[in-house]
Amino acid sequence: MPQKTLAIVTGHTRGLGAALADALLSLDADILAISRNRNADLAARYPGRVQEVELDLSDLAALTAWLADGALRQAVTGADRVVLVNNAGLLAPVGPLASQDAAAIARAVSVNVAAPLMIAAAFAAASADAADRRIVHISSGAGRNAYPGWSIYCATKAALDQHARAVALDDNQGLRICSVAPGVVDTDMQAEIRGTGLDRFPLRERFDALKRDGQLATPEESARKLIDYVLGDAFGSTPTADIRELG
């Protein structure tokens, strides 16, 4: 790795986000982590290398204020490689269109789309002096295939894919971007899926079977594969990718 790597990771307190932050820290990257809560275990194991920002990414006014205060630019200053991992995301609301609560839709679109796009734009501006700049959107197969009951989740993940495709067409001064589907990972979101009624998610039994048959990847396995790709030379050669197809 370069002399100094700084990674910004959203949603680092559990599941894939925690594993991604851990994998980056184990490779000597420092972390600026953004989430509603802190990850005490991570901070204890890597003292002095995890800067945590407690911020609800559905609160776009608060996010706008934080992005304007210069903390992001200060964090990336002096780093040779800077990486943004937009990991935070929400599954809810799940169910047919008429059952979806307006506030839940607004929250999901804020966390899944508005926040990562806002942070990405601020990151691009703040990191202009870095030799190596990379943006990773954590996408999903649901952004590329439609599922009943998941219209909001599918639409928001598809938005990340399309954002990466369009940004890749810009003159970005060496900035690389890719929207990456991590595969089916054994996280709290999977437990949420299995707890959903069939009336709201008719395909739930497929996910029950994945858990029962041991076909879910661990967060640590997925994080290692994803970070290997993100820090590799091939990253950014295509604007969308699926970790399961990278070998």
Coordinates of C-alpha atoms in Angstrom, one line a residue:
M1 CA 0.0 0.0 0.0
P2 CA 1.1 3.6 -0.4
Q3 CA 2.8 5.4 2.4
K4 CA -0.5 6.7 3.8
T5 CA -4.0 5.4 3.0
L6 CA -7.1 7.1 4.4
A7 CA -10.5 5.4 4.0
I8 CA -13.9 6.9 4.7
V9 CA -16.4 4.1 5.5
T10 CA -20.2 4.6 6.2
G11 CA -22.2 2.2 8.3
H12 CA -19.1 0.7 10.1
T13 CA -20.7 -0.5 13.3
R14 CA -21.9 -3.9 12.2
G15 CA -22.1 -6.5 9.5
L16 CA -20.3 -5.9 6.2
G17 CA -19.4 -2.3 7.1
A18 CA -17.6 -3.4 10.3
A19 CA -15.8 -6.1 8.4
L20 CA -14.8 -3.7 5.6
A21 CA -13.4 -1.2 8.2
D22 CA -11.5 -4.0 9.9
A23 CA -10.0 -5.3 6.7
L24 CA -8.8 -1.8 5.7
L25 CA -7.3 -1.2 9.2
S26 CA -5.5 -4.5 9.0
L27 CA -3.8 -3.3 5.8
D28 CA -2.6 -0.1 7.7
A29 CA -5.2 2.3 6.4
D30 CA -6.6 4.9 8.7
I31 CA -10.4 5.2 8.9
L32 CA -12.8 8.0 9.0
A33 CA -16.0 6.2 9.9
I34 CA -19.5 7.7 9.7
S35 CA -22.5 6.1 11.4
R36 CA -25.3 6.8 13.9
N37 CA -23.3 5.0 16.5
R38 CA -19.7 4.2 17.4
N39 CA -17.8 0.9 17.1
A40 CA -16.1 0.6 20.4
D41 CA -14.5 -2.7 19.6
L42 CA -12.9 -1.4 16.4
A43 CA -11.6 1.7 18.1
A44 CA -10.1 -0.4 20.9
R45 CA -8.3 -2.8 18.6
Y46 CA -6.9 0.0 16.5
P47 CA -6.2 2.9 18.9
G48 CA -5.6 6.2 17.3
R49 CA -6.5 5.0 13.8
V50 CA -10.3 5.3 13.8
Q51 CA -11.9 8.7 13.7
E52 CA -15.7 8.3 14.2
V53 CA -18.4 10.7 13.2
E54 CA -21.8 10.1 14.8
L55 CA -24.2 11.1 12.1
D56 CA -27.6 9.8 11.0
L57 CA -27.3 9.7 7.2
S58 CA -31.1 10.1 6.8
D59 CA -30.7 13.6 8.3
L60 CA -29.6 15.4 5.1
A61 CA -29.5 18.8 6.8
A62 CA -27.0 17.5 9.4
L63 CA -25.0 15.8 6.6
T64 CA -24.9 19.0 4.6
A65 CA -23.6 20.9 7.6
W66 CA -21.0 18.3 8.3
L67 CA -19.8 18.2 4.7
A68 CA -19.5 22.0 4.8
D69 CA -17.4 22.3 7.9
G70 CA -14.1 21.1 6.3
A71 CA -13.7 17.9 8.3
L72 CA -13.6 15.7 5.2
R73 CA -10.9 17.8 3.5
Q74 CA -8.9 17.8 6.7
A75 CA -9.1 14.0 7.0
V76 CA -7.8 13.3 3.5
T77 CA -5.1 16.0 3.5
G78 CA -1.7 14.3 3.2
A79 CA -2.9 10.9 2.2
D80 CA -1.4 9.2 -0.8
R81 CA -4.4 7.0 -1.4
V82 CA -8.0 8.0 -0.4
V83 CA -10.9 5.6 -0.6
L84 CA -14.6 6.2 0.0
V85 CA -16.7 3.2 0.8
N86 CA -20.4 4.1 0.7
N87 CA -21.7 1.1 2.6
A88 CA -24.6 2.3 4.8
G89 CA -28.0 1.2 3.5
L90 CA -31.6 0.3 4.5
L91 CA -33.8 -2.5 3.2
A92 CA -37.1 -1.1 4.5
P93 CA -39.8 -0.4 3.5
V94 CA -40.6 -3.8 2.2
G95 CA -44.0 -4.7 0.7
P96 CA -46.3 -3.8 -2.2
L97 CA -46.5 -0.2 -3.3
A98 CA -49.7 0.7 -1.5
S99 CA -48.3 -0.5 1.8
Q100 CA -45.2 1.7 1.8
D101 CA -45.0 4.5 4.3
A102 CA -44.0 7.8 2.9
A103 CA -41.6 8.6 5.8
A104 CA -39.9 5.2 5.4
I105 CA -39.5 5.8 1.7
A106 CA -37.9 9.2 2.3
R107 CA -35.5 7.7 4.9
A108 CA -34.4 4.9 2.6
V109 CA -33.8 7.2 -0.4
S110 CA -31.9 9.6 1.9
V111 CA -29.6 6.9 3.3
N112 CA -29.3 4.7 0.2
V113 CA -29.0 7.4 -2.5
A114 CA -28.8 11.1 -1.4
A115 CA -26.2 10.6 1.3
P116 CA -23.7 8.5 -0.7
L117 CA -24.0 10.8 -3.7
M118 CA -23.5 13.9 -1.5
I119 CA -20.5 12.3 0.2
A120 CA -19.1 11.2 -3.1
A121 CA -19.2 14.7 -4.5
A122 CA -17.7 16.2 -1.4
F123 CA -15.0 13.5 -1.4
A124 CA -14.1 14.2 -5.1
A125 CA -13.6 17.9 -4.3
A126 CA -11.7 17.4 -1.1
S127 CA -9.3 14.7 -2.4
A128 CA -8.2 16.6 -5.6
D129 CA -4.5 16.6 -4.4
A130 CA -4.3 12.8 -3.7
A131 CA -2.4 10.7 -6.1
D132 CA -4.9 7.8 -5.9
R133 CA -8.6 8.4 -5.4
R134 CA -11.3 5.7 -5.3
I135 CA -15.1 5.7 -4.7
V136 CA -16.8 2.4 -3.9
H137 CA -20.6 2.2 -3.8
I138 CA -21.8 -1.0 -2.1
S139 CA -24.6 -2.0 -4.4
S140 CA -26.6 -5.2 -4.6
G141 CA -27.9 -7.8 -7.1
A142 CA -31.3 -6.2 -6.3
G143 CA -30.1 -3.1 -8.2
R144 CA -29.7 -5.2 -11.3
N145 CA -32.7 -7.6 -10.9
A146 CA -36.2 -6.7 -9.7
Y147 CA -37.7 -8.5 -6.7
P148 CA -41.4 -8.3 -5.5
G149 CA -41.8 -6.2 -2.4
W150 CA -38.3 -4.6 -2.8
S151 CA -39.2 -1.7 -5.1
I152 CA -37.5 0.9 -3.0
Y153 CA -34.4 -1.1 -2.3
C154 CA -34.1 -2.2 -5.9
A155 CA -34.5 1.4 -7.2
T156 CA -32.0 2.9 -4.7
K157 CA -29.3 0.3 -5.4
A158 CA -29.9 0.8 -9.2
A159 CA -29.4 4.5 -8.6
L160 CA -25.9 3.8 -7.2
D161 CA -25.0 1.7 -10.3
Q162 CA -26.2 4.4 -12.7
H163 CA -24.4 7.1 -10.7
A164 CA -21.1 5.2 -11.1
R165 CA -21.7 4.6 -14.8
A166 CA -22.3 8.3 -15.4
V167 CA -19.4 9.5 -13.2
A168 CA -17.0 7.2 -15.0
L169 CA -17.8 9.1 -18.2
D170 CA -16.7 12.4 -16.6
D171 CA -13.2 13.9 -16.6
N172 CA -12.4 13.0 -13.0
Q173 CA -8.7 13.7 -12.8
G174 CA -7.8 10.1 -12.1
L175 CA -10.6 9.3 -9.7
R176 CA -11.8 5.7 -10.0
I177 CA -15.4 4.6 -9.2
C178 CA -17.2 1.3 -9.1
S179 CA -20.6 0.2 -7.7
V180 CA -19.9 -3.3 -6.4
A181 CA -22.4 -6.0 -5.4
P182 CA -20.9 -8.0 -2.5
G183 CA -22.9 -11.1 -2.9
V184 CA -25.3 -12.6 -0.4
V185 CA -23.8 -11.9 3.0
D186 CA -24.9 -13.2 6.5
T187 CA -25.7 -9.9 8.1
D188 CA -28.6 -8.3 10.1
M189 CA -30.2 -7.4 6.8
Q190 CA -30.4 -11.0 5.9
A191 CA -32.1 -11.7 9.3
E192 CA -34.5 -8.8 8.5
I193 CA -35.3 -10.4 5.2
R194 CA -36.0 -13.8 6.8
G195 CA -38.3 -12.1 9.4
T196 CA -40.4 -10.5 6.6
G197 CA -43.9 -12.0 6.0
L198 CA -44.5 -13.7 2.7
D199 CA -47.3 -11.3 2.0
R200 CA -44.7 -8.5 1.9
F201 CA -41.8 -10.5 0.3
P202 CA -43.0 -13.5 -1.6
L203 CA -39.4 -14.7 -2.3
R204 CA -38.5 -15.0 1.4
E205 CA -38.2 -18.7 1.3
R206 CA -35.4 -18.5 -1.2
F207 CA -33.4 -16.6 1.5
D208 CA -34.5 -19.0 4.2
A209 CA -32.9 -21.7 2.1
L210 CA -29.6 -19.8 1.6
K211 CA -29.2 -19.6 5.4
R212 CA -30.4 -23.1 6.1
D213 CA -28.0 -24.6 3.4
G214 CA -25.0 -22.6 4.5
Q215 CA -24.8 -20.5 1.3
L216 CA -24.4 -17.1 2.9
A217 CA -20.9 -15.6 2.9
T218 CA -19.6 -14.3 6.2
P219 CA -19.0 -10.5 6.3
E220 CA -15.3 -11.1 6.8
E221 CA -15.1 -13.3 3.7
S222 CA -16.9 -10.8 1.6
A223 CA -14.9 -7.9 3.0
R224 CA -11.6 -9.5 2.2
K225 CA -12.6 -10.1 -1.4
L226 CA -14.1 -6.7 -1.8
I227 CA -11.1 -4.9 -0.4
D228 CA -8.7 -6.9 -2.5
Y229 CA -10.6 -5.7 -5.5
V230 CA -10.9 -2.1 -4.3
L231 CA -7.2 -1.7 -3.7
G232 CA -6.2 -3.6 -6.8
D233 CA -5.1 -2.3 -10.2
A234 CA -8.3 -3.4 -11.9
F235 CA -10.6 -1.3 -9.8
G236 CA -12.4 1.3 -11.8
S237 CA -11.9 -0.5 -15.2
T238 CA -15.6 -1.1 -15.2
P239 CA -18.2 1.1 -13.3
T240 CA -20.2 -1.9 -11.9
A241 CA -19.0 -5.2 -10.7
D242 CA -20.2 -8.3 -8.7
I243 CA -17.7 -9.7 -6.2
R244 CA -18.9 -13.3 -7.1
E245 CA -17.7 -12.8 -10.7
L246 CA -14.2 -11.5 -10.0
G247 CA -12.7 -14.9 -9.3

